[in-house]
Every structure is written in C-alpha cells, then in structure tokens.
C-alpha angles and dihedrals in degrees: 000000000000092000090051091050091049092050092047092048090050093050091048093048090053087058094046094256133115135229106255125192089244094055091048092047092049092050091047090050093050090050092047096048096037091199119032143145118233089259091054090047090055089053092047091051091050092045089054090055099262129116127226141150126228090249091054091048092052091049092047092048090052091054094043091050092049087053090052094243098116135026132200136215133184103235097173140334114322134027122010120256118234128209136172112279092230087066091054104118098080142090122234120230118193126195112227089204106053100009094236115155121210133179123232130182117279085228085082088076097040094111092047091048091049092048092050092048093047093048098053111340094267112160112212118219097211091182089071094049121108122183123199130206139104126306116230093261095051092043090052092049091048091050092050092051099036098034127238118316122222 
C-alpha cells in the first residue's frame, strides 16, 4: 500500500492538494469493499479503525474520482456505488430480489456497443451501465412460489 499512497500523494501534490488520512482511508475502503455506497464506505473506514463523516467521505470520493482512482455507477435508486478505477471495465448486474450486486465482463455488451456506434457514432460507457433482474437463486425461489411461467 505504500506505493499506492506515494502515487496518490504525488497526484494530489500536482493539483495543489495534500494526502490526508481521510482520503487514504476512503481509497483503502473502496478498494477493500470493491463496490460500496458512501454510507458503506463510512462503515468500512470506521471498521478499519479510522473515523470519518459522510460529508468527508463524499468530498474525498469527489477528489479521488477527479484523480481517476475511483469510479461511480448508479446501480439502483439512491446513492451511487463506488469502485476502484482499475476495476472499471465491467458491467454491474443487480438482483431485484436480494439486492446482490455482481460484476460481469463489459464484453457482454460488445454487440450493443457496436450497434450503437454503427448507427450514429454513439460510444457506450459500459462502466456506467447497471442491469437489473433476478439472480438464479431468487428466480428459482420465485418460480417455486409463483409457479412456472410460460
């Protein structure tokens, strides 16, 4: 983690900012959780022995996103979900039943991206895409309670 802290400190200095304990803790929490809302990041920081407020987390996330170290996506209604930028090239799938969020390869949308580009030059940002549906477990439970569809 020292190399990451050094790189972060260097990027911040170039922008006239400094590496605060809160920024480092927020980045560490995002990397540890992989997908988390600001509220979950506050809890992760506190669980790791740090202290931070929701306002500080939002401010830190804004800086870290401007530096290209984290990205956000709106997976459902409510707060955005943040993830490390190095894990950018994926699509989020969210189960409407249990709320679980998984990552799948952005290649899943390659044909859609190509069709959009061919139609009018639109360039899809698959890292900001979130798909909703039912995971296999919730779909199986729904089928058992509702009966087969057809």
